[in-house]
Coordinates of C-alpha atoms and ligand atoms in Angstrom, one line a residue:
Chain A
M1 CA -10.3 24.8 -15.4
A2 CA -10.3 27.7 -12.9
S3 CA -12.8 30.4 -13.9
E4 CA -10.4 33.3 -13.9
Q5 CA -7.5 32.2 -16.0
T6 CA -4.1 33.2 -14.7
P7 CA -1.7 32.6 -17.6
K8 CA 1.1 34.3 -15.7
S9 CA 4.0 31.9 -15.9
A10 CA 6.2 31.2 -12.9
S11 CA 9.7 32.4 -12.3
P12 CA 12.5 29.9 -11.9
L13 CA 12.7 31.0 -8.3
Q14 CA 9.1 29.9 -7.7
V15 CA 9.8 26.6 -9.4
A16 CA 12.8 26.1 -7.2
K17 CA 10.8 27.0 -4.1
A18 CA 8.1 24.6 -5.0
V19 CA 10.6 21.7 -5.4
L20 CA 12.3 22.6 -2.2
G21 CA 9.0 22.7 -0.4
S22 CA 8.3 19.3 -1.9
F23 CA 11.5 17.8 -0.6
L24 CA 10.8 19.1 2.9
G25 CA 7.2 18.3 2.7
I26 CA 6.2 21.8 3.8
R27 CA 4.4 24.4 1.7
G28 CA 1.8 27.0 2.6
R29 CA -1.6 26.8 1.1
A30 CA -1.3 30.2 -0.8
A31 CA 2.0 29.2 -2.3
H32 CA 0.6 25.9 -3.3
E33 CA -2.3 27.5 -4.9
S34 CA -0.1 29.7 -7.1
D35 CA 2.1 26.7 -7.8
V36 CA -0.8 24.7 -9.1
T37 CA -2.1 27.5 -11.3
Q38 CA 1.2 28.8 -12.6
L39 CA 3.6 25.9 -12.9
K40 CA 3.6 23.8 -16.0
P41 CA 4.1 20.0 -15.6
A42 CA 7.3 20.1 -17.7
Q43 CA 8.8 22.8 -15.4
V44 CA 8.0 20.8 -12.3
I45 CA 9.4 17.6 -13.7
I46 CA 12.7 19.2 -14.9
A47 CA 13.1 21.1 -11.7
G48 CA 12.3 18.0 -9.7
L49 CA 15.0 16.1 -11.5
I50 CA 17.5 18.9 -11.0
G51 CA 16.6 19.1 -7.4
A52 CA 17.0 15.3 -7.0
A53 CA 20.4 15.5 -8.7
I54 CA 21.5 18.4 -6.4
F55 CA 20.3 16.4 -3.4
V56 CA 22.2 13.3 -4.5
L57 CA 25.3 15.3 -5.3
S58 CA 25.4 17.1 -2.1
L59 CA 25.0 13.9 -0.2
V60 CA 27.9 12.4 -2.2
L61 CA 30.1 15.4 -1.5
L62 CA 29.2 15.3 2.2
V63 CA 30.0 11.6 2.3
R64 CA 33.3 12.1 0.5
F65 CA 34.3 14.8 2.9
I66 CA 33.6 12.6 5.9
V67 CA 35.3 9.5 4.4
G68 CA 38.2 11.6 3.3
S69 CA 38.8 13.3 6.6
A70 CA 38.6 10.0 8.4
A71 CA 41.4 8.5 6.4
Chain B
M1 CA -24.7 -6.0 -27.0
S2 CA -28.2 -7.4 -27.5
A3 CA -28.1 -9.1 -24.2
V4 CA -28.2 -5.8 -22.3
I5 CA -31.2 -5.8 -20.1
D6 CA -32.8 -3.2 -18.0
S7 CA -32.5 -4.4 -14.5
G8 CA -35.3 -2.2 -13.2
H9 CA -33.7 -0.9 -10.1
A10 CA -31.3 1.4 -12.0
H11 CA -31.6 4.9 -10.7
D12 CA -31.3 7.0 -13.7
E13 CA -33.8 6.3 -16.5
H14 CA -31.3 6.6 -19.3
A15 CA -28.8 4.2 -17.7
H16 CA -28.9 0.5 -18.3
G17 CA -28.1 -1.8 -15.4
P18 CA -25.7 -4.7 -15.3
Y19 CA -26.1 -8.1 -16.9
G20 CA -27.6 -10.6 -14.5
G21 CA -25.7 -13.4 -12.8
V22 CA -22.1 -14.2 -13.2
M23 CA -21.8 -12.5 -16.6
R24 CA -22.3 -9.2 -14.8
W25 CA -19.0 -9.7 -13.1
V26 CA -17.1 -11.2 -16.0
T27 CA -18.1 -8.5 -18.5
T28 CA -18.4 -5.5 -16.3
T29 CA -16.8 -2.2 -17.2
N30 CA -18.4 -0.4 -14.3
H31 CA -15.9 1.1 -11.9
K32 CA -18.0 0.2 -8.9
D33 CA -18.4 -3.4 -9.9
I34 CA -14.7 -3.7 -10.7
G35 CA -13.9 -2.1 -7.4
T36 CA -16.0 -4.7 -5.7
L37 CA -14.2 -7.5 -7.6
Y38 CA -10.8 -6.1 -6.5
L39 CA -11.9 -5.9 -2.9
W40 CA -13.3 -9.4 -2.7
F41 CA -10.3 -10.8 -4.6
S42 CA -7.8 -9.1 -2.3
F43 CA -9.7 -10.2 0.8
T44 CA -9.7 -13.8 -0.4
M45 CA -6.0 -13.6 -1.0
F46 CA -5.6 -12.0 2.5
L47 CA -7.3 -15.1 4.0
V48 CA -5.1 -17.5 1.9
G49 CA -1.9 -15.6 2.9
G50 CA -3.2 -15.5 6.5
M51 CA -3.6 -19.3 6.5
L52 CA 0.0 -19.6 5.3
A53 CA 1.1 -17.3 8.1
L54 CA -0.7 -19.4 10.7
A55 CA 1.0 -22.5 9.3
I56 CA 4.3 -20.6 9.9
R57 CA 3.3 -19.6 13.4
A58 CA 2.1 -23.1 14.2
E59 CA 5.6 -24.5 13.4
L60 CA 7.3 -21.7 15.4
F61 CA 5.1 -22.2 18.5
Q62 CA 7.7 -24.5 19.9
P63 CA 11.4 -25.2 19.1
G64 CA 12.0 -28.3 17.1
L65 CA 10.2 -29.5 13.9
Q66 CA 6.6 -30.3 14.6
F67 CA 4.6 -29.9 11.4
W68 CA 6.6 -29.2 8.3
H69 CA 9.7 -30.1 6.5
P70 CA 12.2 -27.2 6.4
E71 CA 11.8 -27.0 2.6
F72 CA 8.1 -26.7 2.9
F73 CA 8.5 -24.1 5.6
N74 CA 10.5 -21.9 3.3
Q75 CA 7.7 -22.2 0.7
L76 CA 5.3 -21.0 3.3
T77 CA 7.2 -17.9 4.1
T78 CA 7.9 -17.1 0.5
M79 CA 4.3 -17.6 -0.6
H80 CA 3.0 -15.8 2.4
G81 CA 5.0 -12.7 1.4
L82 CA 4.3 -12.8 -2.3
I83 CA 0.5 -13.4 -1.8
M84 CA 0.2 -10.7 0.8
V85 CA 2.1 -8.0 -1.1
F86 CA 0.9 -8.7 -4.6
G87 CA -2.4 -10.4 -4.0
A88 CA -3.8 -8.7 -0.9
I89 CA -2.5 -5.2 -0.2
M90 CA -1.8 -3.9 -3.7
P91 CA -5.1 -5.0 -5.3
A92 CA -7.1 -3.8 -2.2
F93 CA -5.8 -0.3 -2.8
V94 CA -6.7 -0.5 -6.5
G95 CA -10.2 -1.6 -5.4
F96 CA -10.5 1.6 -3.3
A97 CA -9.2 3.6 -6.2
N98 CA -11.8 2.1 -8.5
W99 CA -14.7 2.8 -6.2
Q100 CA -13.6 6.2 -4.9
V101 CA -11.5 8.1 -7.4
P102 CA -14.3 8.7 -10.0
M103 CA -16.8 9.6 -7.2
M104 CA -14.4 11.9 -5.5
I105 CA -13.5 13.9 -8.6
G106 CA -17.0 13.9 -10.1
A107 CA -16.3 11.6 -13.0
P108 CA -18.8 9.1 -14.4
D109 CA -16.3 6.2 -14.6
M110 CA -12.7 5.3 -15.1
A111 CA -11.1 6.6 -18.3
F112 CA -10.5 3.2 -19.9
A113 CA -13.4 1.0 -18.8
R114 CA -12.5 -2.1 -20.7
L115 CA -8.9 -1.9 -19.8
N116 CA -10.1 -1.8 -16.2
N117 CA -12.0 -5.0 -16.6
W118 CA -8.9 -6.6 -18.1
S119 CA -6.6 -5.3 -15.3
F120 CA -8.8 -7.1 -12.8
W121 CA -9.3 -10.4 -14.6
M122 CA -5.6 -11.0 -15.0
L123 CA -5.3 -11.2 -11.3
P124 CA -7.2 -14.4 -10.7
V125 CA -5.0 -16.0 -13.3
A126 CA -1.8 -14.9 -11.5
A127 CA -3.3 -16.0 -8.2
T128 CA -4.0 -19.5 -9.6
L129 CA -0.4 -19.8 -10.8
L130 CA 0.9 -18.8 -7.4
V131 CA -1.3 -21.0 -5.4
G132 CA -1.1 -23.8 -7.9
S133 CA 2.7 -23.8 -7.7
F134 CA 2.4 -25.6 -4.3
F135 CA 1.4 -28.7 -6.3
V136 CA 4.1 -28.9 -8.9
P137 CA 7.2 -31.1 -8.5
G138 CA 9.5 -29.5 -5.9
G139 CA 6.6 -27.3 -4.6
A140 CA 6.3 -23.6 -4.6
S141 CA 9.2 -21.1 -4.7
A142 CA 11.1 -21.1 -1.5
A143 CA 13.6 -18.3 -2.2
G144 CA 11.7 -15.7 0.0
W145 CA 9.5 -13.0 -1.4
T146 CA 12.7 -11.2 -2.4
I147 CA 13.6 -14.1 -4.7
Y148 CA 17.3 -13.5 -4.4
A149 CA 19.6 -15.1 -6.9
P150 CA 21.3 -17.6 -6.8
L151 CA 18.6 -19.3 -4.8
S152 CA 16.0 -18.4 -7.4
T153 CA 18.1 -19.6 -10.3
Q154 CA 18.2 -23.1 -8.8
M155 CA 14.6 -24.0 -7.9
G156 CA 12.1 -26.1 -9.7
P157 CA 9.1 -25.1 -11.8
G158 CA 7.4 -23.5 -8.8
M159 CA 9.8 -20.6 -9.3
D160 CA 8.8 -20.3 -12.9
L161 CA 5.2 -20.1 -12.0
A162 CA 6.0 -17.4 -9.5
I163 CA 7.9 -15.5 -12.1
F164 CA 4.9 -15.7 -14.5
A165 CA 2.5 -14.7 -11.8
L166 CA 4.7 -11.6 -11.0
H167 CA 4.8 -10.7 -14.6
I168 CA 1.0 -10.8 -14.9
M169 CA 0.4 -8.9 -11.7
G170 CA 2.9 -6.3 -12.8
A171 CA 1.1 -5.8 -16.1
S172 CA -2.1 -5.5 -14.3
S173 CA -0.7 -2.9 -12.0
I174 CA 0.7 -0.9 -14.9
M175 CA -2.6 -0.9 -16.8
G176 CA -4.4 0.0 -13.6
S177 CA -2.0 2.9 -13.1
I178 CA -2.4 4.2 -16.6
N179 CA -6.2 4.2 -16.0
I180 CA -6.0 6.0 -12.7
I181 CA -3.6 8.7 -14.0
T182 CA -5.7 9.3 -17.1
T183 CA -8.9 9.4 -15.1
I184 CA -7.5 11.9 -12.5
L185 CA -5.8 14.2 -15.1
N186 CA -8.6 14.3 -17.6
M187 CA -12.0 13.5 -16.1
R188 CA -12.3 15.9 -13.1
A189 CA -15.5 17.8 -12.9
P190 CA -15.3 21.5 -13.8
G191 CA -14.1 23.3 -10.7
M192 CA -12.3 20.2 -9.3
T193 CA -8.9 21.8 -9.7
L194 CA -5.8 19.9 -8.6
I195 CA -5.6 22.0 -5.5
R196 CA -9.1 21.0 -4.4
M197 CA -8.5 17.3 -5.1
P198 CA -9.1 15.1 -2.0
L199 CA -5.9 13.7 -0.6
F200 CA -6.8 10.1 -1.4
V201 CA -6.9 11.1 -5.0
W202 CA -3.6 12.9 -4.8
T203 CA -1.9 10.0 -3.1
W204 CA -3.2 7.6 -5.7
L205 CA -2.0 9.9 -8.5
I206 CA 1.5 9.8 -7.1
T207 CA 1.4 6.1 -6.4
A208 CA 0.3 5.3 -9.9
Y209 CA 3.4 7.1 -11.3
L210 CA 5.6 5.1 -8.8
L211 CA 4.0 1.9 -10.1
I212 CA 4.7 2.8 -13.7
A213 CA 8.2 3.6 -12.8
V214 CA 9.1 0.5 -10.9
M215 CA 7.0 -2.4 -12.1
P216 CA 9.0 -2.7 -15.3
V217 CA 12.2 -2.8 -13.2
L218 CA 10.8 -5.9 -11.4
A219 CA 9.7 -7.3 -14.7
G220 CA 13.3 -6.9 -16.0
A221 CA 14.8 -8.5 -13.0
I222 CA 12.6 -11.6 -13.1
T223 CA 13.0 -11.9 -16.9
M224 CA 16.7 -12.0 -16.4
L225 CA 16.1 -14.7 -13.8
L226 CA 14.0 -16.6 -16.3
T227 CA 16.7 -16.5 -19.0
D228 CA 19.4 -17.4 -16.5
R229 CA 17.2 -20.4 -15.5
H230 CA 16.4 -21.6 -19.0
F231 CA 18.2 -19.9 -21.8
G232 CA 21.8 -20.1 -20.7
T233 CA 22.4 -16.4 -19.8
S234 CA 24.4 -15.6 -16.7
F235 CA 23.2 -12.2 -15.5
F236 CA 23.4 -13.4 -11.9
N237 CA 25.9 -16.2 -12.2
A238 CA 29.4 -15.3 -11.3
A239 CA 30.8 -18.4 -13.1
G240 CA 29.5 -17.0 -16.3
G241 CA 30.7 -13.4 -15.7
G242 CA 27.5 -12.2 -14.0
D243 CA 26.9 -11.0 -10.5
P244 CA 24.3 -12.3 -8.0
V245 CA 24.6 -9.0 -6.0
M246 CA 23.3 -7.2 -9.1
F247 CA 20.0 -9.0 -8.5
Q248 CA 19.7 -7.4 -5.1
H249 CA 20.4 -4.0 -6.5
I250 CA 17.8 -4.3 -9.2
F251 CA 15.3 -6.0 -6.9
W252 CA 15.5 -3.2 -4.2
F253 CA 15.5 -0.5 -6.8
F254 CA 12.0 -1.8 -7.3
G255 CA 11.5 -3.0 -3.8
H256 CA 11.9 0.2 -1.8
P257 CA 9.5 2.3 -4.0
E258 CA 7.2 -0.7 -3.7
V259 CA 6.9 -0.4 0.0
Y260 CA 5.8 3.2 -0.5
I261 CA 3.4 2.0 -3.1
M262 CA 1.8 0.0 -0.3
I263 CA 1.6 2.9 2.1
L264 CA 0.9 6.1 0.2
P265 CA -2.7 5.3 -0.7
G266 CA -3.1 4.3 3.0
F267 CA -1.8 7.8 3.9
G268 CA -4.5 9.1 1.6
I269 CA -7.3 7.1 3.3
I270 CA -6.1 8.3 6.7
S271 CA -6.1 11.8 5.5
Q272 CA -9.8 11.5 4.6
V273 CA -10.8 9.8 7.8
I274 CA -9.0 12.0 10.4
P275 CA -10.5 15.3 9.3
A276 CA -14.0 13.8 8.9
F277 CA -14.1 12.5 12.5
S278 CA -12.3 15.6 13.9
R279 CA -14.8 17.8 12.1
K280 CA -12.0 20.1 11.0
P281 CA -10.3 20.5 7.6
L282 CA -7.1 18.6 7.2
F283 CA -4.2 20.6 8.6
G284 CA -1.5 21.4 6.1
Y285 CA -3.2 20.1 3.0
S286 CA -0.5 21.4 0.8
S287 CA 2.3 20.1 2.9
M288 CA 0.6 16.7 2.7
V289 CA 0.6 16.8 -1.1
Y290 CA 4.2 17.9 -1.2
A291 CA 5.3 15.4 1.4
T292 CA 3.8 12.6 -0.6
A293 CA 5.5 13.8 -3.8
S294 CA 8.9 14.0 -2.0
I295 CA 8.5 10.6 -0.4
A296 CA 7.9 9.2 -3.9
V297 CA 11.0 10.9 -5.4
L298 CA 13.3 10.1 -2.5
S299 CA 12.2 6.5 -2.4
F300 CA 14.4 5.9 -5.5
I301 CA 17.6 6.7 -3.8
V302 CA 17.6 4.6 -0.6
W303 CA 17.4 1.1 -1.9
A304 CA 20.7 -0.2 -0.6
H305 CA 19.6 0.2 3.0
H306 CA 18.4 -3.4 2.4
M307 CA 21.9 -4.4 1.5
F308 CA 24.2 -3.1 4.2
T309 CA 25.5 -6.5 5.1
V310 CA 26.2 -7.4 1.5
G311 CA 29.4 -5.3 1.5
M312 CA 29.7 -1.8 0.1
P313 CA 32.3 0.9 0.1
T314 CA 32.0 3.1 3.2
A315 CA 31.0 6.1 1.1
G316 CA 28.1 4.0 -0.3
I317 CA 27.0 3.0 3.2
L318 CA 27.0 6.5 4.4
F319 CA 25.1 7.8 1.4
F320 CA 22.3 5.3 1.8
M321 CA 22.2 5.8 5.5
Y322 CA 21.9 9.6 5.2
A323 CA 19.3 9.4 2.4
T324 CA 17.2 6.9 4.3
V325 CA 17.2 9.0 7.5
L326 CA 16.2 12.1 5.5
I327 CA 13.2 10.3 3.9
A328 CA 11.8 10.1 7.4
V329 CA 11.4 13.9 7.4
P330 CA 8.4 14.1 5.0
T331 CA 6.9 11.0 6.7
G332 CA 7.2 12.9 10.0
V333 CA 5.5 15.9 8.5
K334 CA 2.5 13.7 7.7
V335 CA 2.2 12.3 11.2
F336 CA 2.5 15.9 12.6
N337 CA -0.3 17.1 10.3
W338 CA -2.7 14.3 11.3
L339 CA -2.1 15.0 15.0
T340 CA -2.6 18.7 14.4
T341 CA -5.8 18.0 12.6
M342 CA -7.1 16.2 15.6
W343 CA -5.9 18.9 18.0
R344 CA -9.0 20.6 19.5
G345 CA -11.2 19.0 16.9
S346 CA -14.6 17.7 18.1
M347 CA -13.7 14.1 17.7
S348 CA -15.8 11.1 17.8
F349 CA -14.5 7.5 17.6
E350 CA -16.5 5.4 15.3
T351 CA -14.7 2.4 13.9
P352 CA -13.1 4.2 10.9
M353 CA -11.6 6.7 13.3
L354 CA -10.4 4.0 15.7
F355 CA -8.5 2.3 12.9
A356 CA -7.1 5.7 11.8
V357 CA -5.9 6.6 15.2
G358 CA -4.6 3.1 15.7
F359 CA -2.8 3.5 12.4
I360 CA -1.0 6.6 13.5
F361 CA 0.1 5.0 16.7
V362 CA 1.4 1.8 15.4
F363 CA 2.6 3.0 12.0
T364 CA 4.8 5.6 13.9
M365 CA 6.4 2.8 15.8
G366 CA 7.2 1.0 12.6
G367 CA 8.7 4.2 11.2
F368 CA 11.0 4.5 14.2
T369 CA 12.2 0.9 13.9
G370 CA 12.9 1.7 10.3
L371 CA 15.1 4.6 11.4
I372 CA 16.9 2.3 13.7
L373 CA 17.5 -0.2 11.0
A374 CA 18.7 2.6 8.7
I375 CA 21.7 3.1 11.0
M376 CA 24.2 0.7 9.4
P377 CA 26.2 -0.3 12.5
I378 CA 22.9 -1.4 14.1
D379 CA 21.6 -3.0 11.0
I380 CA 24.7 -5.2 10.8
Q381 CA 23.4 -6.8 13.9
L382 CA 19.8 -6.8 13.0
Q383 CA 19.6 -7.6 9.3
D384 CA 17.8 -10.8 8.6
T385 CA 16.6 -11.1 12.2
Y386 CA 13.1 -11.0 13.6
Y387 CA 13.6 -7.3 14.3
V388 CA 13.2 -6.6 10.6
V389 CA 10.1 -8.8 10.5
A390 CA 8.7 -6.7 13.3
H391 CA 9.5 -3.5 11.5
F392 CA 7.8 -4.3 8.3
H393 CA 4.8 -5.8 9.9
Y394 CA 4.3 -2.7 11.9
V395 CA 4.3 -0.6 8.8
L396 CA 2.4 -3.1 6.6
V397 CA -0.1 -4.7 8.9
A398 CA -0.7 -1.8 11.3
G399 CA 0.0 0.7 8.5
S400 CA -1.4 -0.5 5.1
L401 CA -3.9 -3.1 6.4
F402 CA -5.4 -0.9 9.2
S403 CA -5.7 2.0 6.7
L404 CA -7.7 -0.4 4.4
F405 CA -9.9 -1.3 7.3
A406 CA -10.4 2.4 8.1
G407 CA -11.4 3.0 4.5
F408 CA -13.8 0.1 4.4
Y409 CA -15.7 1.2 7.5
F410 CA -15.6 4.8 6.3
W411 CA -17.0 4.2 2.8
V412 CA -19.1 1.1 3.0
P413 CA -22.2 3.1 4.0
K414 CA -21.8 5.0 0.6
W415 CA -21.3 1.7 -1.3
T416 CA -24.2 -0.2 0.2
G417 CA -26.5 2.4 1.6
R418 CA -26.3 0.7 5.0
M419 CA -24.3 1.1 8.2
Y420 CA -22.0 -1.7 9.2
D421 CA -22.5 -3.1 12.7
E422 CA -20.8 -0.5 14.8
K423 CA -20.5 -2.7 17.9
L424 CA -18.9 -5.5 16.0
G425 CA -16.7 -3.0 14.1
K426 CA -15.3 -1.8 17.5
W427 CA -14.7 -5.3 18.6
H428 CA -12.9 -5.9 15.3
F429 CA -10.7 -2.9 16.0
W430 CA -9.8 -3.7 19.6
L431 CA -9.1 -7.4 18.9
S432 CA -7.0 -6.5 15.8
I433 CA -4.8 -3.9 17.5
I434 CA -4.3 -5.9 20.7
F435 CA -3.5 -9.1 19.0
F436 CA -1.4 -7.4 16.4
N437 CA 0.8 -6.1 19.1
V438 CA 0.8 -9.4 21.0
T439 CA 2.0 -11.1 17.8
F440 CA 4.6 -8.6 16.6
F441 CA 5.9 -6.7 19.6
P442 CA 7.8 -9.7 21.0
M443 CA 9.5 -10.1 17.6
H444 CA 11.5 -7.0 18.4
F445 CA 13.0 -8.8 21.4
L446 CA 13.6 -11.9 19.4
G447 CA 15.4 -10.0 16.8
L448 CA 17.5 -8.1 19.3
A449 CA 18.4 -11.4 20.9
G450 CA 19.6 -12.6 17.5
M451 CA 16.8 -14.9 16.2
P452 CA 17.2 -15.2 12.4
R453 CA 14.1 -14.9 10.2
R454 CA 13.0 -17.6 7.7
I455 CA 13.9 -20.6 9.8
P456 CA 11.6 -23.4 10.9
D457 CA 13.5 -24.2 14.1
Y458 CA 15.3 -22.1 16.7
A459 CA 17.4 -22.2 19.9
L460 CA 15.7 -22.8 23.2
Q461 CA 16.1 -19.3 24.6
F462 CA 13.7 -17.9 22.0
A463 CA 10.9 -20.2 23.0
G464 CA 8.9 -17.9 25.3
F465 CA 8.5 -15.0 22.9
N466 CA 7.7 -17.3 20.0
E467 CA 4.9 -18.9 22.0
I468 CA 3.4 -15.5 22.7
A469 CA 3.7 -14.5 19.1
S470 CA 2.0 -17.6 17.9
I471 CA -0.9 -17.2 20.3
G472 CA -1.3 -13.6 19.2
A473 CA -1.2 -14.6 15.5
F474 CA -4.0 -17.2 15.8
A475 CA -6.1 -14.7 17.8
F476 CA -5.4 -12.0 15.2
G477 CA -6.4 -14.4 12.4
L478 CA -9.6 -15.3 14.1
S479 CA -10.4 -11.6 14.6
Q480 CA -10.3 -11.3 10.8
I481 CA -13.1 -13.9 10.5
L482 CA -15.2 -11.4 12.5
F483 CA -14.4 -8.8 9.9
L484 CA -15.5 -11.3 7.2
W485 CA -18.8 -11.6 9.0
I486 CA -19.2 -7.8 9.4
A487 CA -18.4 -7.3 5.7
L488 CA -20.8 -10.0 4.5
K489 CA -23.5 -8.7 6.7
V490 CA -23.5 -5.2 5.4
T491 CA -22.7 -6.0 1.7
V492 CA -24.1 -9.3 0.6
L493 CA -26.9 -9.7 3.2
G494 CA -27.7 -6.0 3.1
R495 CA -28.4 -5.8 6.8
G496 CA -27.9 -2.7 8.9
E497 CA -29.5 0.7 9.4
E498 CA -30.1 2.9 6.4
A499 CA -27.1 5.1 6.1
G500 CA -28.5 8.2 4.4
Q501 CA -26.6 10.4 2.1
R502 CA -24.1 11.7 4.6
P503 CA -23.7 9.5 7.7
W504 CA -20.5 11.2 8.7
D505 CA -21.3 14.9 9.2
G506 CA -17.6 15.9 9.0
A507 CA -17.1 14.2 5.6
D508 CA -17.3 16.7 2.8
T509 CA -16.0 15.2 -0.4
L510 CA -18.2 14.8 -3.5
E511 CA -19.4 11.3 -2.9
W512 CA -21.0 12.5 0.4
T513 CA -22.2 15.9 -0.7
H514 CA -23.5 15.1 -4.2
L515 CA -24.5 11.4 -4.3
P516 CA -27.2 9.4 -2.4
S517 CA -26.3 6.2 -0.5
P518 CA -26.0 3.7 -2.0
A519 CA -24.2 5.5 -4.8
P520 CA -26.2 4.8 -8.0
Y521 CA -24.7 2.3 -10.4
H522 CA -23.9 5.2 -12.7
S523 CA -23.0 8.3 -10.9
F524 CA -22.1 11.7 -12.2
H525 CA -23.3 11.1 -15.7
E526 CA -24.0 14.7 -15.6
Q527 CA -21.1 16.7 -14.4
P528 CA -21.6 18.1 -10.9
V529 CA -21.4 21.8 -10.5
L530 CA -18.9 22.8 -7.9
G531 CA -18.9 26.2 -6.1
Ligands
HEM601 C1 10.5 5.9 8.2 C2 10.5 5.2 7.1 C3 11.2 3.9 6.9 C4 12.5 3.6 7.1 C5 13.6 4.5 7.6 C6 12.7 2.2 6.8 C7 13.9 1.5 6.8 C8 14.1 0.2 6.5 C9 15.3 -0.5 6.5 C10 16.7 0.1 6.8 C11 15.1 -1.8 6.2 C12 16.2 -2.9 6.0 C13 16.3 -3.8 7.2 C14 17.2 -5.0 7.0 O1 16.9 -5.8 6.1 O2 18.2 -5.1 7.7 C15 13.7 -2.0 6.0 C16 13.1 -3.1 5.7 C17 11.7 -3.2 5.2 N1 10.8 -2.2 5.2 FE1 11.2 -0.3 5.9 N2 11.5 1.7 6.4 C18 10.6 2.7 6.5 C19 9.2 2.5 6.2 C20 8.6 1.4 5.6 C21 7.3 1.4 5.1 C22 6.3 2.5 5.1 C23 7.1 0.1 4.6 C24 5.9 -0.5 4.0 C25 4.7 -0.1 4.1 C26 8.3 -0.6 4.9 C27 8.5 -2.0 4.5 C28 9.7 -2.7 4.7 C29 9.8 -4.0 4.3 C30 8.8 -4.9 3.7 C31 11.1 -4.4 4.7 C32 11.8 -5.8 4.6 C33 12.1 -6.3 3.3 C34 12.7 -7.7 3.5 O3 13.9 -7.8 3.7 O4 11.9 -8.6 3.3 N3 9.2 0.2 5.5 N4 13.1 -0.7 6.2
CU602 CU1 13.5 0.1 2.0

């Protein structure tokens, strides 16, 4: 849709950053712009699921650690 | 199609106008007509639900039983909740989506015009089932809007009617969401890239995905209820090997995303109104999009904060506690961005802006009480008390409902070509926000003092605050009659100053910059050219 096509695809790092930015709710305009032009929906969805899984797992680990040390 | 007549006042020559009379509304596939239907339907349900609320507050004005039998009182609270959530708030946002999404992205209509008609016309059927259930033997469902088993596996046919109504409304929401997603992803004008999309459109895109994800979960839960009730299954019956607590897990896996479904499009409206009346672009547009997305994702992993008192392993409690508190971060980002947008803007306070600023103020209070409830040791005391009632009315009435009012005053000049009555609009705002707080603020104290929710009678020490709350509720209800008059005056009666194409100089989305007021029956038949 954009007039100058930018078919450059995104690096895994950029995908990860986008998802992290999404979880925090903070992302700069320029980064967002390149996200929107370079990320493919499938990439974002997969990275989002991985991100959610990591988030859940780290919470579970944290909770386990706390419960374990209390007992 | 031989009955299609040219209605004369159509703006474009090649466009045909609507049918005349009632058939226009029955057969319409026009996104603006359907938006109007949704909005009138939801406002009607708002008044019905409001009447039930006043019946509740009348009973609670004094301790003791004055008006209703306890069984009927429970029907009132249940139906008030169901009607407000599924009949008033959700369809109202869909009405806004219908009107605004095509105009804001430069599309001629919704992607599936006939599906759109069908999504709407299922709703009156569902509403009839809900309201009609008061008149069947045993009366309406009295299990609360959360229809917990085993209460809900025991009631009379009113419960079945509620289940059918929920099924129908769920199907309607899913079809509406498919339509909205397809429209947004496929029908944007050239140049309307995702990054330029107005926030209202973004929030609806994300909300539509949420709806598609969780409405089937609710449908599953109530189908299991139905088979437990009539076909001998025991999903939720411990005697048959089932588990009533499982109902709560499934319900809240739907229920928590559902509360975000009711607020995210409201965030979208506020994100249009605040910049327009601050005459500044929205601060942190990208953060807003990302915050919305993350709220949506995180909303799936916090559901058991509604179940702290049910009994859970400590690890589970801590998990849901931490996750819930973390979800407040992206919500806080949004509030921060709205405030920063207003900072040093040249603000003016017409009615839409009043409601938007009022929204920020009261919604934030609701967010804070949510955080307090998310702390499990506190929630053990407060669960099922009036504190929870106060929390969710702060986020739903002062949040969702006020954002709807803001959106109505903001866009009605575009819809009708006329300005609403500004003086009455301001009255409506001040009456609403004052009496909202008179009604619901005392409920915090009631909850802290231990008054349980969903009861028709209470101990004497709660009398004072209940009296205040009831007075506030009746005044709030009356203030909404003023809104009915304001809306009738500008829409049906067509009274008010001519609005002109762009009455709000700070508003810069396509419907203001590219379309006259009132927006023609068929807009953007030719794709707009964006710079
Ligand atoms: C900062 C964000 C929020 C947090 C941390 C939060 C937290 C909570 C918690 C812990 C409860 C359970 C209280 C209990 O039953 O003991 C609750 C109930 C509720 N919340 Fe929120 N909430 C938040 C935002 C919202 C929003 C935005 C809405 C809707 C627009 C909402 C609607 C509700 C409703 C309807 C209930 C009561 C459900 C019922 O039992 O009938 N909340 N909230
Ligand atoms: Cu929740």
